[in-house]
XYZ file of N, CA and C in Angstrom:
435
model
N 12.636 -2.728 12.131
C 11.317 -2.740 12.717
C 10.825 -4.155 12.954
N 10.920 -5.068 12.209
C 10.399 -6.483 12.145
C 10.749 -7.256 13.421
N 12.544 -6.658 13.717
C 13.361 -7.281 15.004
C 12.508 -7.255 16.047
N 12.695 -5.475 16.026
C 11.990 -4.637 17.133
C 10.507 -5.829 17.732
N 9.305 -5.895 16.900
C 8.428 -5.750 16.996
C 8.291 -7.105 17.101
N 9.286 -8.380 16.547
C 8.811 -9.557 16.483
C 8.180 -10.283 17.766
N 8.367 -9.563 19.139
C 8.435 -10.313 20.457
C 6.623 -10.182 20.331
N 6.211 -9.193 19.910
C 4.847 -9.201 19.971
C 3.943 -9.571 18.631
N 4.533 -10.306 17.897
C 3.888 -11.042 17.088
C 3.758 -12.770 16.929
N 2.351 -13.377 16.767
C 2.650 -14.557 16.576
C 3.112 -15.161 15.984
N 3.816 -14.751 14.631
C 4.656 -15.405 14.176
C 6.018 -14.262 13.726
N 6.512 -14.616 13.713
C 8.168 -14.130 13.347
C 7.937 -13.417 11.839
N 7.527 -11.614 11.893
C 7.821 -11.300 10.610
C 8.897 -11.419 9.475
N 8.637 -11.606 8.045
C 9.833 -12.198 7.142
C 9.743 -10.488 6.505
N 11.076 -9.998 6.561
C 10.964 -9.164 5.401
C 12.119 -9.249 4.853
N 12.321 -8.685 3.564
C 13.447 -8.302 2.250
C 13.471 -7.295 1.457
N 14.699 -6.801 0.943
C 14.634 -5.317 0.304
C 14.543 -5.780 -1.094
N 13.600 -4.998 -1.424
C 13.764 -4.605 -2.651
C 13.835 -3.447 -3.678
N 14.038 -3.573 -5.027
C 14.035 -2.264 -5.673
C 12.929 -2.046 -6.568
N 12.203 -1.097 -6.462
C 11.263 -1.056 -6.746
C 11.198 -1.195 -8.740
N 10.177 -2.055 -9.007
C 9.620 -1.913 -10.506
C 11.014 -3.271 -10.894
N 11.692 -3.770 -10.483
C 12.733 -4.493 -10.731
C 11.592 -6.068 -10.501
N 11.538 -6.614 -11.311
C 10.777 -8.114 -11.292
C 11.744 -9.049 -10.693
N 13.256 -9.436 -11.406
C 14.082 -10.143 -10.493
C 13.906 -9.929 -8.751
N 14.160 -8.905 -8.621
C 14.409 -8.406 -6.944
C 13.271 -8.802 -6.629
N 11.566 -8.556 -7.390
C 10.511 -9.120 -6.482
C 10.558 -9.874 -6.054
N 11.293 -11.392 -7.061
C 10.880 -12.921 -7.290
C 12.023 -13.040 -6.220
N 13.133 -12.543 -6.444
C 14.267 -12.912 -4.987
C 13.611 -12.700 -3.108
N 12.829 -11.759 -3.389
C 12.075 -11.571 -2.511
C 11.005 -12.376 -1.936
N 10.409 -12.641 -2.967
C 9.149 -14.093 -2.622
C 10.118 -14.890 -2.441
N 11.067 -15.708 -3.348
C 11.884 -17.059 -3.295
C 12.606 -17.344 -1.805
N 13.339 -15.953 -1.051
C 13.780 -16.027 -0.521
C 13.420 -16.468 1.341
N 11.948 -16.509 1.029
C 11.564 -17.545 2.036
C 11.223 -19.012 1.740
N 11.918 -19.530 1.163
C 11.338 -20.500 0.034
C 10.141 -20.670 -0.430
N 9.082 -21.581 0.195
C 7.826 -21.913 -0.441
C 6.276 -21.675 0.540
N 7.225 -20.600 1.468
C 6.128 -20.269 2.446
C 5.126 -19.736 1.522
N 3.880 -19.051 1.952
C 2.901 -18.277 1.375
C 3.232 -16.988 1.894
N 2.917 -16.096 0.729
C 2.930 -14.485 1.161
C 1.652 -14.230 1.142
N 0.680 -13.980 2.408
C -0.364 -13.307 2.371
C -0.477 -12.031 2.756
N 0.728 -11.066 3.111
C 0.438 -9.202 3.051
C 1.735 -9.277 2.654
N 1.109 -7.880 1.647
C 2.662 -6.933 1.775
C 2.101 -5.528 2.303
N 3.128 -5.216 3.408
C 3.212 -4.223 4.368
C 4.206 -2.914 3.316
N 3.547 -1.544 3.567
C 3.845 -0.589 3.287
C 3.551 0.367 3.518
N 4.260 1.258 4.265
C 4.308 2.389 5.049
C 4.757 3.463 4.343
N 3.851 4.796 4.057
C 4.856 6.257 3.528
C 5.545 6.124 2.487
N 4.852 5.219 1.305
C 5.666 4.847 -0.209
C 5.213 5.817 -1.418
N 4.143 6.274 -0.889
C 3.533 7.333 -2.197
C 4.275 8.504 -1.765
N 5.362 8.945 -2.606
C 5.631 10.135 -2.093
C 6.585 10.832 -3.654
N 6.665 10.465 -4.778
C 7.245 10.879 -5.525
C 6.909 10.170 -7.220
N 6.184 11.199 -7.648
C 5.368 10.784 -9.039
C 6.221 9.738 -9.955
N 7.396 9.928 -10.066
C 8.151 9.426 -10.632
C 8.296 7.530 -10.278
N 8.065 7.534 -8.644
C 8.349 5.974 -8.290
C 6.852 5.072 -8.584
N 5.613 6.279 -9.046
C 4.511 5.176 -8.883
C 4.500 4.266 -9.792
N 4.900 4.407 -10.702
C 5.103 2.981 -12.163
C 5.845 2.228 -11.603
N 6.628 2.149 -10.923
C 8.098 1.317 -10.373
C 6.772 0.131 -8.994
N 6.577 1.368 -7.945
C 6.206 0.725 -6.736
C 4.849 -0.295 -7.542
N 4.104 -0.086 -8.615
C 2.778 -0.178 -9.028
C 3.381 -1.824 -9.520
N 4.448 -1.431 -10.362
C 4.914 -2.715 -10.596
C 5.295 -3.856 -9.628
N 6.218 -3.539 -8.594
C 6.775 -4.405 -7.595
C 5.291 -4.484 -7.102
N 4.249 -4.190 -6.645
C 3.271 -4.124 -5.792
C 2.364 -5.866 -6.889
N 2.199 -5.253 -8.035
C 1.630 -6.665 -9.193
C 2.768 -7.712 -8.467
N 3.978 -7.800 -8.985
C 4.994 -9.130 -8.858
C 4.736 -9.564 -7.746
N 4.808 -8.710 -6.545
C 4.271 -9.936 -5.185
C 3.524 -10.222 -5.220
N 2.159 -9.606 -5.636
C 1.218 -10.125 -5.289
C 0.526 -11.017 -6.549
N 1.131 -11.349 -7.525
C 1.133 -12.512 -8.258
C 1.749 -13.263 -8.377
N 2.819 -13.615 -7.776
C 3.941 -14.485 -7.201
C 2.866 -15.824 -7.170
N 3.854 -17.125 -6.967
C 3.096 -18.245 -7.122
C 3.250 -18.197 -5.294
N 4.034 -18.070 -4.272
C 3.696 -17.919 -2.940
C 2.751 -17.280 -2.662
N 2.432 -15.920 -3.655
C 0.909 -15.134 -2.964
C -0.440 -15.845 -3.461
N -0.042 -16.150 -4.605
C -1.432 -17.220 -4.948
C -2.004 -18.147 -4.252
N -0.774 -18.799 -3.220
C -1.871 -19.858 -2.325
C -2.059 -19.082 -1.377
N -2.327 -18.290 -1.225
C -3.136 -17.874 -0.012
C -3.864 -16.678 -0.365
N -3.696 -15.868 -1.499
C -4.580 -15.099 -1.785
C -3.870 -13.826 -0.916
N -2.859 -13.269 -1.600
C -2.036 -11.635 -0.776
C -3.049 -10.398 -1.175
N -2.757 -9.916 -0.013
C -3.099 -8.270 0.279
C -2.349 -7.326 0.278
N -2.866 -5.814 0.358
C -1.701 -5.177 0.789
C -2.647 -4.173 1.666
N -1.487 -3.964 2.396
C -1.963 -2.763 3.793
C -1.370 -2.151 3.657
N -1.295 -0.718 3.509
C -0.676 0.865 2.903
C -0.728 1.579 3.579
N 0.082 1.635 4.760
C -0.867 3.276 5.867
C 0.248 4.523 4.754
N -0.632 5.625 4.618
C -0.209 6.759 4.198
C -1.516 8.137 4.714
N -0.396 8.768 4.700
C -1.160 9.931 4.974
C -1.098 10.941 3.438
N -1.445 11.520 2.981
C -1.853 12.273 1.880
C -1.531 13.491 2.133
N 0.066 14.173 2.449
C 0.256 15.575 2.269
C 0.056 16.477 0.992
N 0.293 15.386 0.226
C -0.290 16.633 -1.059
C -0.999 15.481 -2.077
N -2.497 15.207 -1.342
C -3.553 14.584 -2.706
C -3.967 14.667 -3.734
N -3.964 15.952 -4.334
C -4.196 16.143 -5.618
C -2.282 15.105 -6.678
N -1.681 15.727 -6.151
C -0.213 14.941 -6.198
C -0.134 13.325 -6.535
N -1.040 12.980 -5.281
C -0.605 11.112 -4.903
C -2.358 11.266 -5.827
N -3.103 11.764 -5.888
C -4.481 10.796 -6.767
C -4.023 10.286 -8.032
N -2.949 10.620 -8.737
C -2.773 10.031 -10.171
C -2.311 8.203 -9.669
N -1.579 7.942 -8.139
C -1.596 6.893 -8.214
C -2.286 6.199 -8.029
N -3.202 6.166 -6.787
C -4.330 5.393 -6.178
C -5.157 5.309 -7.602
N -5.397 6.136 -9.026
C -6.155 6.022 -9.608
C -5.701 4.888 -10.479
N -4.231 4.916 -11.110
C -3.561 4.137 -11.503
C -3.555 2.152 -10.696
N -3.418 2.291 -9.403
C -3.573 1.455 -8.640
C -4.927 0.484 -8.827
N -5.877 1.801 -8.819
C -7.740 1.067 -8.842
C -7.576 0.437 -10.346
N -6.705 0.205 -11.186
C -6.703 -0.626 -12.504
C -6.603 -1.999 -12.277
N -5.783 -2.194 -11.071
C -5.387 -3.664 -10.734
C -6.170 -3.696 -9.590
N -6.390 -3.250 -8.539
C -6.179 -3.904 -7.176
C -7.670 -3.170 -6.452
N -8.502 -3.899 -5.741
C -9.512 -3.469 -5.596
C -9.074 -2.209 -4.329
N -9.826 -1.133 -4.137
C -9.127 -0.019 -3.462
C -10.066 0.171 -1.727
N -9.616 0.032 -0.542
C -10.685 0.507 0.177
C -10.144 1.477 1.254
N -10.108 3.006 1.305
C -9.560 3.774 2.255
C -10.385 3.911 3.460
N -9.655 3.530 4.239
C -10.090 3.447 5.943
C -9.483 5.140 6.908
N -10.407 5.613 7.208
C -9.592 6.842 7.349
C -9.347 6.631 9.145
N -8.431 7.236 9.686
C -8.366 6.636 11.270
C -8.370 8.179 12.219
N -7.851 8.403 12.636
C -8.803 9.430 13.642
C -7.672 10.421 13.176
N -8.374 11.946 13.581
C -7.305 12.940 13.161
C -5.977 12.875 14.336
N -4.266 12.944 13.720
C -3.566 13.610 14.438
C -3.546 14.416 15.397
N -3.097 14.545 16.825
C -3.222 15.859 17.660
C -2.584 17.037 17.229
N -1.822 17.115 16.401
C -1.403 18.431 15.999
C -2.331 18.997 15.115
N -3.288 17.645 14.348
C -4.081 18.860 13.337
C -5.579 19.238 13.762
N -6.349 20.291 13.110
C -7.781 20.489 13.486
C -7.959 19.555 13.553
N -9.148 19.278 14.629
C -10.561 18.048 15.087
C -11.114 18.292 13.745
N -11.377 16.804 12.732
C -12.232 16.935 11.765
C -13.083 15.686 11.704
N -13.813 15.498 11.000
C -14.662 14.313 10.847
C -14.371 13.608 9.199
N -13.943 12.547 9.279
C -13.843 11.584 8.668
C -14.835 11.605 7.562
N -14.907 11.481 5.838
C -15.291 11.183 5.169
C -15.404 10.082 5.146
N -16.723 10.188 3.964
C -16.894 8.821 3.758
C -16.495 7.651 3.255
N -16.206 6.768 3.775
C -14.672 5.631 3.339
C -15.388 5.405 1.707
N -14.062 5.409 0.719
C -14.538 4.843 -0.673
C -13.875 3.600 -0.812
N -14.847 2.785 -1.780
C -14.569 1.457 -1.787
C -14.567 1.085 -3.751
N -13.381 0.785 -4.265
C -13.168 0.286 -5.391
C -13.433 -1.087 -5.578
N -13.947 -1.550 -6.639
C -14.848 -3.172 -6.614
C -14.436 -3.630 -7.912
N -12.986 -3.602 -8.128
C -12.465 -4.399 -9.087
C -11.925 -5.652 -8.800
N -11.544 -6.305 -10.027
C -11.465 -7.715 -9.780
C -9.439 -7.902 -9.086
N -9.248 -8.727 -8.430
C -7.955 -8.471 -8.010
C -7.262 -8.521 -6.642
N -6.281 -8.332 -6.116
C -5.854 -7.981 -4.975
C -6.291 -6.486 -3.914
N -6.246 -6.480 -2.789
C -6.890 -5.177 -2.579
C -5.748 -4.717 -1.616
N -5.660 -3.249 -1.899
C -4.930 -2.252 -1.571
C -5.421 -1.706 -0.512
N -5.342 -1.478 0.528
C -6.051 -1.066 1.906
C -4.961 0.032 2.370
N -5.635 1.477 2.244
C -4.720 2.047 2.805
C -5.447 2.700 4.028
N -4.653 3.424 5.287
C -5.415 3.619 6.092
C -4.488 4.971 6.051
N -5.253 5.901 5.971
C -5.165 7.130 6.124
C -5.135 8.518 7.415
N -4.424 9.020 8.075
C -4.142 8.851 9.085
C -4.682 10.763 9.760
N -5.802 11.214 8.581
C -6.411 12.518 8.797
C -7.488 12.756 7.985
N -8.109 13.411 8.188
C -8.936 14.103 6.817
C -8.161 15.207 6.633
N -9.063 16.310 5.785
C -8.617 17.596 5.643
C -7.197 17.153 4.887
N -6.370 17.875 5.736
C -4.848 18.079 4.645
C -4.729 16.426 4.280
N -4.947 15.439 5.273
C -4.216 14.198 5.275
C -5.185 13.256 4.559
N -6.246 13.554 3.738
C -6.908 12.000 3.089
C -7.218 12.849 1.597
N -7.586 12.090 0.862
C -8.522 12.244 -0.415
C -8.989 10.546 -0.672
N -10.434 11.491 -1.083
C -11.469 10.350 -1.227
C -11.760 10.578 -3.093
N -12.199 9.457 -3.333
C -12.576 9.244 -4.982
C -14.089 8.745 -5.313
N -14.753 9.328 -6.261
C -15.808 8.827 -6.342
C -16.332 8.627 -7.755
């Protein structure tokens, strides 16, 4: 995707694999652009299995306390959609421990009912912030209050 997409970005996206909850693999990951700054980490469709949220929760801290994310102060941008919320709320709740939380909900899918958007919730902890953008109401968001 990064290839794909680089012609329309101003700068040349950097990405690297890693394994999730593994601290080495994070730090190989930051290191491996040397001493640039990491200001986002990009993540797409990662909440999807109870078992990986301690793992992803972890890798998600290591970048974004990395001494590259510190000078610039990293984010993260999360698009997910929420097929089964009661499911994924144990993480986002887990998540709002570290990382300040703000769900942006974006217009409903054409395959699903026309619905109207709840009201965006906003977590006000101290920390990095988790921005996920949510891509329905109804089946596809849960909100926290």
């Amino acid at each position: 995707n990064a290839v794909a997409n680089a012609a329309g970005c101003s700068f040349a996206p950097r990405v690297a694999a890693l394994s999730w909850g593994c601290r080495s693999d994070a730090l190989l990951a930051v290191t491996a652009f040397g001493d640039a700054p990491i200001d986002l980490v990009l993540c797409t469709d990662v909440v999807y299995a109870p078992e990986l949220y301690e793992p992803l929760l972890q890798t998600l801290r290591h970048l974004t306390t990395s001494a590259q994310a510190n000078q610039v102060g990293c984010g993260v941008l999360m698009a997910h959609r929420s097929r089964h919320p009661d499911e994924h709320r144990p993480f986002f709740d887990a998540a709002a421990e570290t990382f300040a939380i703000t769900v942006i909900h974006g217009p409903p899918l054409p395959f699903l009912p026309d619905t109207q958007p709840s009201q965006d919730s906003t977590f006000s902890r101290a920390g990095p912030t988790i921005e996920t953008a949510d891509s329905a109401q109804g089946a596809g968001s849960t909100s926290w209050s």
